PDB file of C-alpha atoms in Angstrom:
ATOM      1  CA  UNK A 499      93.576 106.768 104.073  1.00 81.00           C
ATOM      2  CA  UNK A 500      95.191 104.090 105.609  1.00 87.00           C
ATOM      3  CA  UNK A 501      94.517 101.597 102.678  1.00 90.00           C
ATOM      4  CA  UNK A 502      97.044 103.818 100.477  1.00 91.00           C
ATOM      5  CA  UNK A 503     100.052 104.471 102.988  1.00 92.00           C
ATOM      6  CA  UNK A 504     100.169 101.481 105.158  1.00 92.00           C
ATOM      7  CA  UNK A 505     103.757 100.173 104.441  1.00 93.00           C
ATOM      8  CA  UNK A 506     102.343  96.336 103.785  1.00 92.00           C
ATOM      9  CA  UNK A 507      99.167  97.307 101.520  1.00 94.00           C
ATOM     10  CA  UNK A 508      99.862 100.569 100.202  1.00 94.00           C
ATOM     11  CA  UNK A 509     101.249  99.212  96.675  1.00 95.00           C
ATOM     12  CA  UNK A 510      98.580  95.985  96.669  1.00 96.00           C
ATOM     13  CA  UNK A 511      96.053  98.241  97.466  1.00 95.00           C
ATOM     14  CA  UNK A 512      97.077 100.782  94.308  1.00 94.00           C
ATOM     15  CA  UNK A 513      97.729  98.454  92.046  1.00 94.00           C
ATOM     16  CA  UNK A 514      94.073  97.575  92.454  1.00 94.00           C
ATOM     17  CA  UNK A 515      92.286 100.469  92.334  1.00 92.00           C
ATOM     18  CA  UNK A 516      95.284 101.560  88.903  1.00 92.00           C
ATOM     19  CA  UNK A 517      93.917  97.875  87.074  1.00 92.00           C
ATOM     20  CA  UNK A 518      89.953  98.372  88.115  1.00 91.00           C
ATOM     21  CA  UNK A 519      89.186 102.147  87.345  1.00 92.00           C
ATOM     22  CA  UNK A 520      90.940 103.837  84.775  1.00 86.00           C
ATOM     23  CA  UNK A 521      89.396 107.378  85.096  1.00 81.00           C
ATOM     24  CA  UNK A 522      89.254 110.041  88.013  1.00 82.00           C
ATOM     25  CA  UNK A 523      85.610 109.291  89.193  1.00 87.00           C
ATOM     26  CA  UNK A 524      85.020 105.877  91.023  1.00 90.00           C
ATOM     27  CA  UNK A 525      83.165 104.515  94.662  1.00 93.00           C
ATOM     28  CA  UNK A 526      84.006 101.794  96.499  1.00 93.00           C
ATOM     29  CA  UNK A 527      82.471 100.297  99.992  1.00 96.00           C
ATOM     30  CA  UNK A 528      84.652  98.377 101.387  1.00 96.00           C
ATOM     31  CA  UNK A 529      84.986  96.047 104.616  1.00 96.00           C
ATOM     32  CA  UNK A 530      86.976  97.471 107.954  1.00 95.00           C
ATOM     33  CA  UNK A 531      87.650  94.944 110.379  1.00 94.00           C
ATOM     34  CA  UNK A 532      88.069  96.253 113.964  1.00 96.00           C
ATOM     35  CA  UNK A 533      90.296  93.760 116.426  1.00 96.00           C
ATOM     36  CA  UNK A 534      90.165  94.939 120.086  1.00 97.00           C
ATOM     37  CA  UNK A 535      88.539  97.863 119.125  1.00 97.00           C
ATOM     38  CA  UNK A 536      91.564  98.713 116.517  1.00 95.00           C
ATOM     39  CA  UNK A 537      90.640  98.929 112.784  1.00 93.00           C
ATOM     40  CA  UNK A 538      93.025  96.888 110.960  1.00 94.00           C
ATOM     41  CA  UNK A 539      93.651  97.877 107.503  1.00 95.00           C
ATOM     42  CA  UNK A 540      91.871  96.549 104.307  1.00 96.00           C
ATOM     43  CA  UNK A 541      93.608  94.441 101.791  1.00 96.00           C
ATOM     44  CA  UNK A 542      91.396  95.033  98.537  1.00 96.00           C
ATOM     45  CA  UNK A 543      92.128  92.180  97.326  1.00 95.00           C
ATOM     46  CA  UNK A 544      90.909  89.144  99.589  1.00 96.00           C
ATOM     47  CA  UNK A 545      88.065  87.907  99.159  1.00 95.00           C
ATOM     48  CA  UNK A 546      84.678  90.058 100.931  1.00 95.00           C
ATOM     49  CA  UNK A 547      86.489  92.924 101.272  1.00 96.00           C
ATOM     50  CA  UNK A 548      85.384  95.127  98.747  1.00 96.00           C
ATOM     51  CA  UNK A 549      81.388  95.537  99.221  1.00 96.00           C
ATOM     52  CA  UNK A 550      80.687  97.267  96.024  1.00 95.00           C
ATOM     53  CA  UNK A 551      82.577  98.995  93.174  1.00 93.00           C
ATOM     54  CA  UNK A 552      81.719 101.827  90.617  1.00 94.00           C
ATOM     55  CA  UNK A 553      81.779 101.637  88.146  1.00 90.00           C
ATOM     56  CA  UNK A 554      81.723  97.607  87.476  1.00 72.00           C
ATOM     57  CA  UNK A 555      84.484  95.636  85.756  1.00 60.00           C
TER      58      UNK A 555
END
């Protein structure tokens, strides 16, 4: 949730997901980082984030 309305990632994030998948149905796995026992929010687009995306580019 918070990769799509945290006020620094929330149009990064959407732009990514609007150029990789272009219909309804997709999966991702993704990377959470947790800092002090806080999860920080994922930026999609740096590098080992994004585990593994459906369907592939």
């Amino acid at each position: 949730m918070r990769t799509l309305t945290h006020d620094v990632f929330r149009e990064k994030n959407a732009e990514y997901l609007a150029q990789r998948f272009a219909g309804d149905s997709f999966s991702l796995l993704f990377r959470v980082q947790v800092l002090n026992g806080v999860a920080v929010t994922p930026d999609w687009t740096a590098p080992d984030t994004v585990l593994h995306a459906w369907p592939e580019a």
